PDB file of C-alpha atoms and ligand atoms in Angstrom:
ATOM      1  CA  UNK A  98     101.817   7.185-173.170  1.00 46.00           C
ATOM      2  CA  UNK A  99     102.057   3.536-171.772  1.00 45.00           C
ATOM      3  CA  UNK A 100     100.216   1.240-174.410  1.00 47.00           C
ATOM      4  CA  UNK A 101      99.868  -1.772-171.812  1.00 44.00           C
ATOM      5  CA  UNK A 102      99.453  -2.011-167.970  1.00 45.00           C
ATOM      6  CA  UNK A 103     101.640  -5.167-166.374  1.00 48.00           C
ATOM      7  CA  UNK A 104      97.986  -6.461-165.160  1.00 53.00           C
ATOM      8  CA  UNK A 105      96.046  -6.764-168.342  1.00 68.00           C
ATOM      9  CA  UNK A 106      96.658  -8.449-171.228  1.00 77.00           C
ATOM     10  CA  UNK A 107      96.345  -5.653-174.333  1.00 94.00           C
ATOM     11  CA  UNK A 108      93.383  -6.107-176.601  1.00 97.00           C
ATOM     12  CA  UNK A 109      94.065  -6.198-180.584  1.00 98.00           C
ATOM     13  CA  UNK A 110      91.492  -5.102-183.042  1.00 98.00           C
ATOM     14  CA  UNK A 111      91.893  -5.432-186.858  1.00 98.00           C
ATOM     15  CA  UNK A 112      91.827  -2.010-187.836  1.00 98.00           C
ATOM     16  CA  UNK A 113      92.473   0.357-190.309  1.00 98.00           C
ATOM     17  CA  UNK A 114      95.735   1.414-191.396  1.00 98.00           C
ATOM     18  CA  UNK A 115      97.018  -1.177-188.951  1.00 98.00           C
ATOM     19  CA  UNK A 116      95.876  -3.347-186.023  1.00 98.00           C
ATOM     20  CA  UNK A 117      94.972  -1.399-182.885  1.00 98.00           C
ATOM     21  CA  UNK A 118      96.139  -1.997-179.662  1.00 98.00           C
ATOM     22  CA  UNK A 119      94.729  -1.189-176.134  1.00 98.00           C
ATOM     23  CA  UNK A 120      94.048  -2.390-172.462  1.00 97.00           C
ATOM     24  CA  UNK A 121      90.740  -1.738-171.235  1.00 97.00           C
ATOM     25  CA  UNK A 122      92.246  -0.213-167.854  1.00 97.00           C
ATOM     26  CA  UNK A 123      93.222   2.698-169.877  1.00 98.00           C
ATOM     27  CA  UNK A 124      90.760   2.709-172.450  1.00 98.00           C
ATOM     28  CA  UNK A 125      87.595   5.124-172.428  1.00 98.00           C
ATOM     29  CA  UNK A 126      84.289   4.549-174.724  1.00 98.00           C
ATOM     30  CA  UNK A 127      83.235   7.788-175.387  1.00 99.00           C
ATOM     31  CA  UNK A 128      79.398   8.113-176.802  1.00 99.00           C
ATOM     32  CA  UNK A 129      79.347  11.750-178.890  1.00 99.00           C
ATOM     33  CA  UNK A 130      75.794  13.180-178.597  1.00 98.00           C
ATOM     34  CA  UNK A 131      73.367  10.107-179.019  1.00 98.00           C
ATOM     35  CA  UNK A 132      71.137  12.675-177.909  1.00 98.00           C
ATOM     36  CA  UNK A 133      67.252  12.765-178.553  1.00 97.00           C
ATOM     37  CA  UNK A 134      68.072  16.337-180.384  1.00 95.00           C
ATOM     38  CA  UNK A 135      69.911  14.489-183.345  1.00 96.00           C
ATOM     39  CA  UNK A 136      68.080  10.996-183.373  1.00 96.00           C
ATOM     40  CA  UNK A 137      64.512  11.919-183.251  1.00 94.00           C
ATOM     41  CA  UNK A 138      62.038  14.060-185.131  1.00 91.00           C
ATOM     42  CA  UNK A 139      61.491  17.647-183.632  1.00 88.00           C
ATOM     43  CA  UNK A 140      65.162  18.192-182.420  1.00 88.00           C
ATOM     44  CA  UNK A 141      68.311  20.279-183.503  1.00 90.00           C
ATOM     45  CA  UNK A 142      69.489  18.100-186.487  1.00 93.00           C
ATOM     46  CA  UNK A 143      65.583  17.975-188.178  1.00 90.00           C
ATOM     47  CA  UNK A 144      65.702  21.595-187.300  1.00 87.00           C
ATOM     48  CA  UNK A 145      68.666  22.329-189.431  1.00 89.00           C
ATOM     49  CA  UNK A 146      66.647  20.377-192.717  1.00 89.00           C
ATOM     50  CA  UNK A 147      68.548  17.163-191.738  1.00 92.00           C
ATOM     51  CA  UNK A 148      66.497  13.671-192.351  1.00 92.00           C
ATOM     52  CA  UNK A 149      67.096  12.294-189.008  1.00 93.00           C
ATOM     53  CA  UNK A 150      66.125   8.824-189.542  1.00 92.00           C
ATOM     54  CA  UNK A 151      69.548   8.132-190.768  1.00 93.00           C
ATOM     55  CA  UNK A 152      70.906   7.922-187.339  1.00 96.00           C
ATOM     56  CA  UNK A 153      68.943   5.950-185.419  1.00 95.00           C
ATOM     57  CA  UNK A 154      70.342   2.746-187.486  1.00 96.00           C
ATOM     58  CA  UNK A 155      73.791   2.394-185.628  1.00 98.00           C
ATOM     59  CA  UNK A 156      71.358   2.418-182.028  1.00 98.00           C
ATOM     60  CA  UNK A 157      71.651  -1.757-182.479  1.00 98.00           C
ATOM     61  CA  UNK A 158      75.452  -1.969-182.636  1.00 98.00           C
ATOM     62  CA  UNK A 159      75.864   0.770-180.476  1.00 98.00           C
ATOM     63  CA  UNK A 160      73.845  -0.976-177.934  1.00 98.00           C
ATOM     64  CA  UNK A 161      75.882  -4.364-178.408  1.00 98.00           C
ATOM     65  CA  UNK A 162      79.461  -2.211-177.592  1.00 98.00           C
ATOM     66  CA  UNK A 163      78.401  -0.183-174.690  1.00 98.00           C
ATOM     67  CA  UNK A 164      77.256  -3.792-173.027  1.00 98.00           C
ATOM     68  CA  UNK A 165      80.560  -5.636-174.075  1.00 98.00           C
ATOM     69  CA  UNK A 166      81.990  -2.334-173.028  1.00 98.00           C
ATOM     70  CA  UNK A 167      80.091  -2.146-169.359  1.00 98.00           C
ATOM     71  CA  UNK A 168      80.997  -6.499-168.964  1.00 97.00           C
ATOM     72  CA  UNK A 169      84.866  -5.649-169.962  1.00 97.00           C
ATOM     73  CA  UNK A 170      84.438  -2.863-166.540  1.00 97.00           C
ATOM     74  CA  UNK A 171      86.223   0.237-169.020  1.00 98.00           C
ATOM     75  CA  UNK A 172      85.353   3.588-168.570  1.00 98.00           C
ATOM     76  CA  UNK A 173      82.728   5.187-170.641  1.00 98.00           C
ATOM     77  CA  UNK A 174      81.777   8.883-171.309  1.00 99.00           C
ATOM     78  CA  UNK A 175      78.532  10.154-172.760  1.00 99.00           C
ATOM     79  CA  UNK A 176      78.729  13.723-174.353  1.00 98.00           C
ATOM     80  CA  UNK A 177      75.969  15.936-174.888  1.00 98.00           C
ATOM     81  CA  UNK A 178      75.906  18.931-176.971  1.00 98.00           C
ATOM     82  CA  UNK A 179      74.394  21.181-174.007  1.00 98.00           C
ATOM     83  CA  UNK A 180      73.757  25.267-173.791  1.00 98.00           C
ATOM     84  CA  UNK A 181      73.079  26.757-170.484  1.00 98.00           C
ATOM     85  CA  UNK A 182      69.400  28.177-170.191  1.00 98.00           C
ATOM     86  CA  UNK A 183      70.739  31.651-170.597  1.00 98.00           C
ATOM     87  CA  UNK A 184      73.087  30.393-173.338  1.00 98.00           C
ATOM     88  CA  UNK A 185      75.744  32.770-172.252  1.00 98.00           C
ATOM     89  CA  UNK A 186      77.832  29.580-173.382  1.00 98.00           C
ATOM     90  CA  UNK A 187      76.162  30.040-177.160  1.00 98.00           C
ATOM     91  CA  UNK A 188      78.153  32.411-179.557  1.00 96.00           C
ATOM     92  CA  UNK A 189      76.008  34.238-181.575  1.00 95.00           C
ATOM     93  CA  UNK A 190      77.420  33.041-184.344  1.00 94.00           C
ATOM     94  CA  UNK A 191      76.616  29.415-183.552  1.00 95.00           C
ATOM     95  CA  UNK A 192      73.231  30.542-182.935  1.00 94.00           C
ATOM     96  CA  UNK A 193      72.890  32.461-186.191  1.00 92.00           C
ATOM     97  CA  UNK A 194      73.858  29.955-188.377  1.00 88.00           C
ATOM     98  CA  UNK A 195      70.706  27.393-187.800  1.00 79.00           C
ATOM     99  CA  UNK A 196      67.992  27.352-189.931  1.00 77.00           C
ATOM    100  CA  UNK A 197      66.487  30.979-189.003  1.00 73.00           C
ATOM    101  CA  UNK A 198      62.638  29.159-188.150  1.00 78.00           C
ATOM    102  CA  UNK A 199      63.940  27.161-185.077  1.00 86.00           C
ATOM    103  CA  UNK A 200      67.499  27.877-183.678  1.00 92.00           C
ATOM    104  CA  UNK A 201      69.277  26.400-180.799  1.00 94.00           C
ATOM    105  CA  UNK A 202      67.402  27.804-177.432  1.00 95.00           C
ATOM    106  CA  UNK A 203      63.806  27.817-179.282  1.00 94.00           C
ATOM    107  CA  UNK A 204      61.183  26.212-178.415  1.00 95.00           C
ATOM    108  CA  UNK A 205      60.935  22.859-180.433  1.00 93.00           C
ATOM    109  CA  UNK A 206      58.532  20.013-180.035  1.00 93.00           C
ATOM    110  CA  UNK A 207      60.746  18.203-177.504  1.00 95.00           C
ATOM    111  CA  UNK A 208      61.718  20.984-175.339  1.00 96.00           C
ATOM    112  CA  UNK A 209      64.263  24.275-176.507  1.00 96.00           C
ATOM    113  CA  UNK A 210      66.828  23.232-178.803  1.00 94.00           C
ATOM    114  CA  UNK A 211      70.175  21.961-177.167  1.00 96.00           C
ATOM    115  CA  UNK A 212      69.513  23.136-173.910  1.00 97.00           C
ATOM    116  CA  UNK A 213      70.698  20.931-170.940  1.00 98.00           C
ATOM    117  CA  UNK A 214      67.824  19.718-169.422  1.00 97.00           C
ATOM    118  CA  UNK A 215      64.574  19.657-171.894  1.00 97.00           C
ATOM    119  CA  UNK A 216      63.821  16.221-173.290  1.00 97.00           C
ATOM    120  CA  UNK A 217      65.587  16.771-176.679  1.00 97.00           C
ATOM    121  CA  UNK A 218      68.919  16.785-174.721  1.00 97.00           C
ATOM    122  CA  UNK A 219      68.418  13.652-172.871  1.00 98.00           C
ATOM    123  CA  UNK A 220      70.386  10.454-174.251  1.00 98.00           C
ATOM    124  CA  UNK A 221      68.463   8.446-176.176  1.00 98.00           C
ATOM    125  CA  UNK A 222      66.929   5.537-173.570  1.00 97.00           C
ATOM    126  CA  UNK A 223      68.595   2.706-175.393  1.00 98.00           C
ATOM    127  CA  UNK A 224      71.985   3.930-174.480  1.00 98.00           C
ATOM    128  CA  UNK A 225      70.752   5.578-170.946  1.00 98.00           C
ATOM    129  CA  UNK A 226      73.719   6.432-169.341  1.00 98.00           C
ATOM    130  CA  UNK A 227      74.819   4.474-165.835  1.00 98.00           C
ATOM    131  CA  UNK A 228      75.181   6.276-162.490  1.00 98.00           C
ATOM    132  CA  UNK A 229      78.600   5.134-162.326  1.00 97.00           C
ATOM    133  CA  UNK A 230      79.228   6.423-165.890  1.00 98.00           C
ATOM    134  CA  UNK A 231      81.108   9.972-166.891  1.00 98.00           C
ATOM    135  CA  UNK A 232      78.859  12.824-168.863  1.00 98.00           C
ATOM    136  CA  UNK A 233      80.152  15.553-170.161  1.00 98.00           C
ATOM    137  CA  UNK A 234      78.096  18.434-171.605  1.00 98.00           C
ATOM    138  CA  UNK A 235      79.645  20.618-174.153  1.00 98.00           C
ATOM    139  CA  UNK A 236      79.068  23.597-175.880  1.00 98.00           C
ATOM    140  CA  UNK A 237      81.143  23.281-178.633  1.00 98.00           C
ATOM    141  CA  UNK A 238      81.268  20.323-181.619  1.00 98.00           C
ATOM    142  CA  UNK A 239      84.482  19.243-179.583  1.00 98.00           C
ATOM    143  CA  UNK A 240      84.410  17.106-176.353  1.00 99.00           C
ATOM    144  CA  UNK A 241      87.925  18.582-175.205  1.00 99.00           C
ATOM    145  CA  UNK A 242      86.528  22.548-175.743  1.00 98.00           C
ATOM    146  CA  UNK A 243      85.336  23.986-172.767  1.00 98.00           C
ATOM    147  CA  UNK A 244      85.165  20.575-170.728  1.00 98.00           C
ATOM    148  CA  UNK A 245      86.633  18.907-168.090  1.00 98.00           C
ATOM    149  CA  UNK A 246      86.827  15.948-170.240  1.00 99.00           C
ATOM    150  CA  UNK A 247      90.741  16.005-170.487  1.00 99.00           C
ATOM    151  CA  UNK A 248      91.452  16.313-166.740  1.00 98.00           C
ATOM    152  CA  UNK A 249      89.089  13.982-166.039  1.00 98.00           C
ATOM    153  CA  UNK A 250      90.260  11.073-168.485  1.00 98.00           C
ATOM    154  CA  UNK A 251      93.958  11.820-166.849  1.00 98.00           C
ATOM    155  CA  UNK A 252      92.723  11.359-163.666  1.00 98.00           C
ATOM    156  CA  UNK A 253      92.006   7.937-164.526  1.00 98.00           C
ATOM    157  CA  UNK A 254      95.175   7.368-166.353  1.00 98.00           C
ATOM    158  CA  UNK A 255      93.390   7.094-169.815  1.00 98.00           C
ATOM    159  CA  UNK A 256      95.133   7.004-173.013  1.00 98.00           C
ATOM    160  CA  UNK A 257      92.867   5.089-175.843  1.00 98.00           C
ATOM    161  CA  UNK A 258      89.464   6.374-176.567  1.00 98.00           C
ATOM    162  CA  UNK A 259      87.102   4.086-178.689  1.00 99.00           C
ATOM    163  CA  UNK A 260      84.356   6.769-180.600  1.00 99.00           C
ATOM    164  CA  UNK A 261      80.823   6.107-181.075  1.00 98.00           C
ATOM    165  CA  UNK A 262      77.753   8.457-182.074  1.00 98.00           C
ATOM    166  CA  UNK A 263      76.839  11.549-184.177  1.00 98.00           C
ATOM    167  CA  UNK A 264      77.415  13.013-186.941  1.00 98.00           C
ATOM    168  CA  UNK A 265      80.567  11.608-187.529  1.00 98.00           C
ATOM    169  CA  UNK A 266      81.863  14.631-189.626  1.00 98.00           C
ATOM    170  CA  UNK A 267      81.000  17.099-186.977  1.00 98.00           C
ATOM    171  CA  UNK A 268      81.076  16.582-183.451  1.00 98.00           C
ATOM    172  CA  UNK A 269      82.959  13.004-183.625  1.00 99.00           C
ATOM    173  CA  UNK A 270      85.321  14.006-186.123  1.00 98.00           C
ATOM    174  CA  UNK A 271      86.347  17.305-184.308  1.00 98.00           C
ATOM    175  CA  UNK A 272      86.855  15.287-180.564  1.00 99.00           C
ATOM    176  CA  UNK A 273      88.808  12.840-182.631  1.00 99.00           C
ATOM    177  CA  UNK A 274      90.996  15.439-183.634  1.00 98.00           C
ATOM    178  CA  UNK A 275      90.852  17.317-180.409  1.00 99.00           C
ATOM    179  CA  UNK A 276      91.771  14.060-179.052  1.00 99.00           C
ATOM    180  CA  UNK A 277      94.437  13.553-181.392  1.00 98.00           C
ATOM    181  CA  UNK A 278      96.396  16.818-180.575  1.00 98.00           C
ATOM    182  CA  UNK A 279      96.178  15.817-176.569  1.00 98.00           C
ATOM    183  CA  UNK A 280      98.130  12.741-177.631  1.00 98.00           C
ATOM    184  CA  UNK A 281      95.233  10.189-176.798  1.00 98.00           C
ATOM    185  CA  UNK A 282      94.657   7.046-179.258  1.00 98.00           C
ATOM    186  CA  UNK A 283      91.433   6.753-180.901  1.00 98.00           C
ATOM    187  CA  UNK A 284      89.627   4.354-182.679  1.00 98.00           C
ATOM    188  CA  UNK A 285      86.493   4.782-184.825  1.00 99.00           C
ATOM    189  CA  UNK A 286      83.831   2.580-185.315  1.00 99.00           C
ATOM    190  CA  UNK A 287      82.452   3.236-187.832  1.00 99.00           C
ATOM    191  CA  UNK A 288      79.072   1.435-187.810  1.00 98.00           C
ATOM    192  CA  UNK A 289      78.836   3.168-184.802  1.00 99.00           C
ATOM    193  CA  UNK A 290      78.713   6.160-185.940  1.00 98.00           C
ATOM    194  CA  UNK A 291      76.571   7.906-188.579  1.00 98.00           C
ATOM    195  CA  UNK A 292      75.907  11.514-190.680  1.00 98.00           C
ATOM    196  CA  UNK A 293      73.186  12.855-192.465  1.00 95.00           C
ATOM    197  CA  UNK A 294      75.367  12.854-195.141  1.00 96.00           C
ATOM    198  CA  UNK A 295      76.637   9.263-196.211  1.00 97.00           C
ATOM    199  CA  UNK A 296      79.439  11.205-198.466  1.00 98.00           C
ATOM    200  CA  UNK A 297      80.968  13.414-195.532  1.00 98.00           C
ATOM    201  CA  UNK A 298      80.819   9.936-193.278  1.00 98.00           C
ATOM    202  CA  UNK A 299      82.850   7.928-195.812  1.00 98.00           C
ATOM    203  CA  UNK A 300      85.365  10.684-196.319  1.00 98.00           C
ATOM    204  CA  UNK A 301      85.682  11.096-192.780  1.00 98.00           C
ATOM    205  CA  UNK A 302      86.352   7.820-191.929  1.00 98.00           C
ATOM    206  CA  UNK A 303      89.357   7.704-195.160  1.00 98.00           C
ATOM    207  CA  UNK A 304      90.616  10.789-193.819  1.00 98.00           C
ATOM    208  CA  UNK A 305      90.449   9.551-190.309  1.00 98.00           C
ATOM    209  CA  UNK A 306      92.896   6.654-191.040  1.00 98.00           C
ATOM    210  CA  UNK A 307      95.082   8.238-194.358  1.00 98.00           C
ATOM    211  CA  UNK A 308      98.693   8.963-193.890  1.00 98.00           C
ATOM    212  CA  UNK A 309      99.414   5.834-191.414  1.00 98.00           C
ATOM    213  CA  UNK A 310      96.336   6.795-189.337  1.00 98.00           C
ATOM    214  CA  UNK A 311      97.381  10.910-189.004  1.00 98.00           C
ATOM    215  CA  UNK A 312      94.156  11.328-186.605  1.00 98.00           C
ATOM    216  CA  UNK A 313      93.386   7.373-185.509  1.00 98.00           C
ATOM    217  CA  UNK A 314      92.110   4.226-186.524  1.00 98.00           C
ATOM    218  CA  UNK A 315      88.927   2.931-187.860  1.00 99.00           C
ATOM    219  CA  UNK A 316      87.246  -0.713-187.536  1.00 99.00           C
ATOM    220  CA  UNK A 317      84.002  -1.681-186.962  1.00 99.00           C
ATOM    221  CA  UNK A 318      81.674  -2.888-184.001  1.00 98.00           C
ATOM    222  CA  UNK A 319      81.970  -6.651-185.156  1.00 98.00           C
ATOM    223  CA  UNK A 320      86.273  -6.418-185.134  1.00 98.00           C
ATOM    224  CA  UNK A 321      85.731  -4.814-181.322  1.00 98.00           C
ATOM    225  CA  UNK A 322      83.847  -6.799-180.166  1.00 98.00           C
ATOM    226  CA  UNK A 323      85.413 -10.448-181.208  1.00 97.00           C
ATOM    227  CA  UNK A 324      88.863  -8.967-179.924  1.00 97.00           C
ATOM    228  CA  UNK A 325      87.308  -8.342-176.830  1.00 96.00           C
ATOM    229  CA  UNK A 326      85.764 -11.878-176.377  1.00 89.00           C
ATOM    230  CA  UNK A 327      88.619 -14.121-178.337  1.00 73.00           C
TER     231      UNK A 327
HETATM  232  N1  LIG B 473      74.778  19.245-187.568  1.00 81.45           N
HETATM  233  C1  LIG B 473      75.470  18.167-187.333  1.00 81.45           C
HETATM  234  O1  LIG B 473      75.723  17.335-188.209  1.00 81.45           O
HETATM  235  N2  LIG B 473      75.942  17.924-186.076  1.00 81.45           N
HETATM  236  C2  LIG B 473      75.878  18.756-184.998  1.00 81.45           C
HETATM  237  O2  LIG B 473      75.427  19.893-185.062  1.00 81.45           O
HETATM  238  N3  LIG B 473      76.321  18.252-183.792  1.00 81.45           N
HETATM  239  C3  LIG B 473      76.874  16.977-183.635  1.00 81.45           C
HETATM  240  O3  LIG B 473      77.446  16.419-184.564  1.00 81.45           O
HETATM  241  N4  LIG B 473      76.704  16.375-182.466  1.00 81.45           N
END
């Protein structure tokens, strides 16, 4: 995959295990499930005995890439994690390992669980997706399983993805390495992105980068956005 387009000068970010380079032209954000059911009380992750509060710290630097993001004119992609009404699209084994009180398709205090459609599965407003902008629902902890997110980013010629949102060690980790295998690029940020476990986020984001970057690079919001506006 081309790293460069003739047209745009490539963008370098100090990152970790080396510097990573990318042109916006061919560079997607993609937002993993910033979704009301992980952020806010009454939703899948508080359902599973998480503390959700956690999360909603990386909403501010979140915020301050998607607009740099939007003013550079990339692509973005919002992902849900989304089950059909029915959930025909729900193994029963996903369903039966929730907490047994409230599982994915119950009725929780912001709608059923991780069904497209009720409130918990909107994006949270602060990072409201555009009309213009690409969202994916998926079924699975991967963005790549059971989407069209791979045709669709090849249709516009992308090759870098830049990672935001939640939990890193589940649903961002596993697109990263979805990602990885489809021979895309990705960076991390990794105040960006957030667990309700702070020891599964640091090891993801060592692992993420170990053996000269074997699934991607990591940096932070701050490195992103001062390469982006030298
Ligand atoms: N439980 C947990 O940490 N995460 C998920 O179930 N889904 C996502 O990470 N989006």
């Amino acid at each position: 995959m081309s790293n460069t387009s003739p047209h745009n000068p490539p963008v370098t970010v100090a990152a970790q295990p080396f510097d990573y380079c990318f042109d916006v032209t061919t560079t997607a954000l993609v937002i993993i499930d910033m979704q009301r059911d992980f952020i806010e009380p009454g939703g899948f992750g508080e359902s599973l005995g998480n503390d959700v509060s956690l999360l909603s710290a990386i909403v501010p630097a979140c915020q301050k890439v998607l607009a740099a993001w939007r003013r550079a004119g990339g692509v973005v992609v919002h992902t849900r994690e989304a089950h059909e009404a029915d959930l025909s699209d729900c193994p029963p084994a996903k369903r039966d390992r929730g907490n047994p009180g409230l599982r994915i398709g119950d009725v929780g205090p912001m709608g059923r669980i991780l069904v497209k459609g009720e409130p918990g599965n909107q994006i949270i407003a602060e990072l409201a997706p555009l009309a213009s902008e690409i969202i994916i629902d998926k079924p699975g902890k991967g963005a790549f399983y059971a989407t069209a997110l791979h045709t669709t980013l090849q249709q516009l010629n992308v090759t870098h993805l830049i990672f935001m949102g939640v939990t890193t060690e589940v649903c961002v980790q596993t697109s990263m390495r979805e990602a990885n295998d489809r021979g895309y690029d990705s960076l991390l940020l990794v105040d960006c992105t957030e667990s309700y476990f702070p020891q599964f986020k640091a090891a993801t984001i060592a692992m993420t980068h170990a053996q000269g970057g074997i699934v991607g690079w990591t940096s932070t919001s701050e490195s992103l956005l001062s390469a982006l506006t030298p």
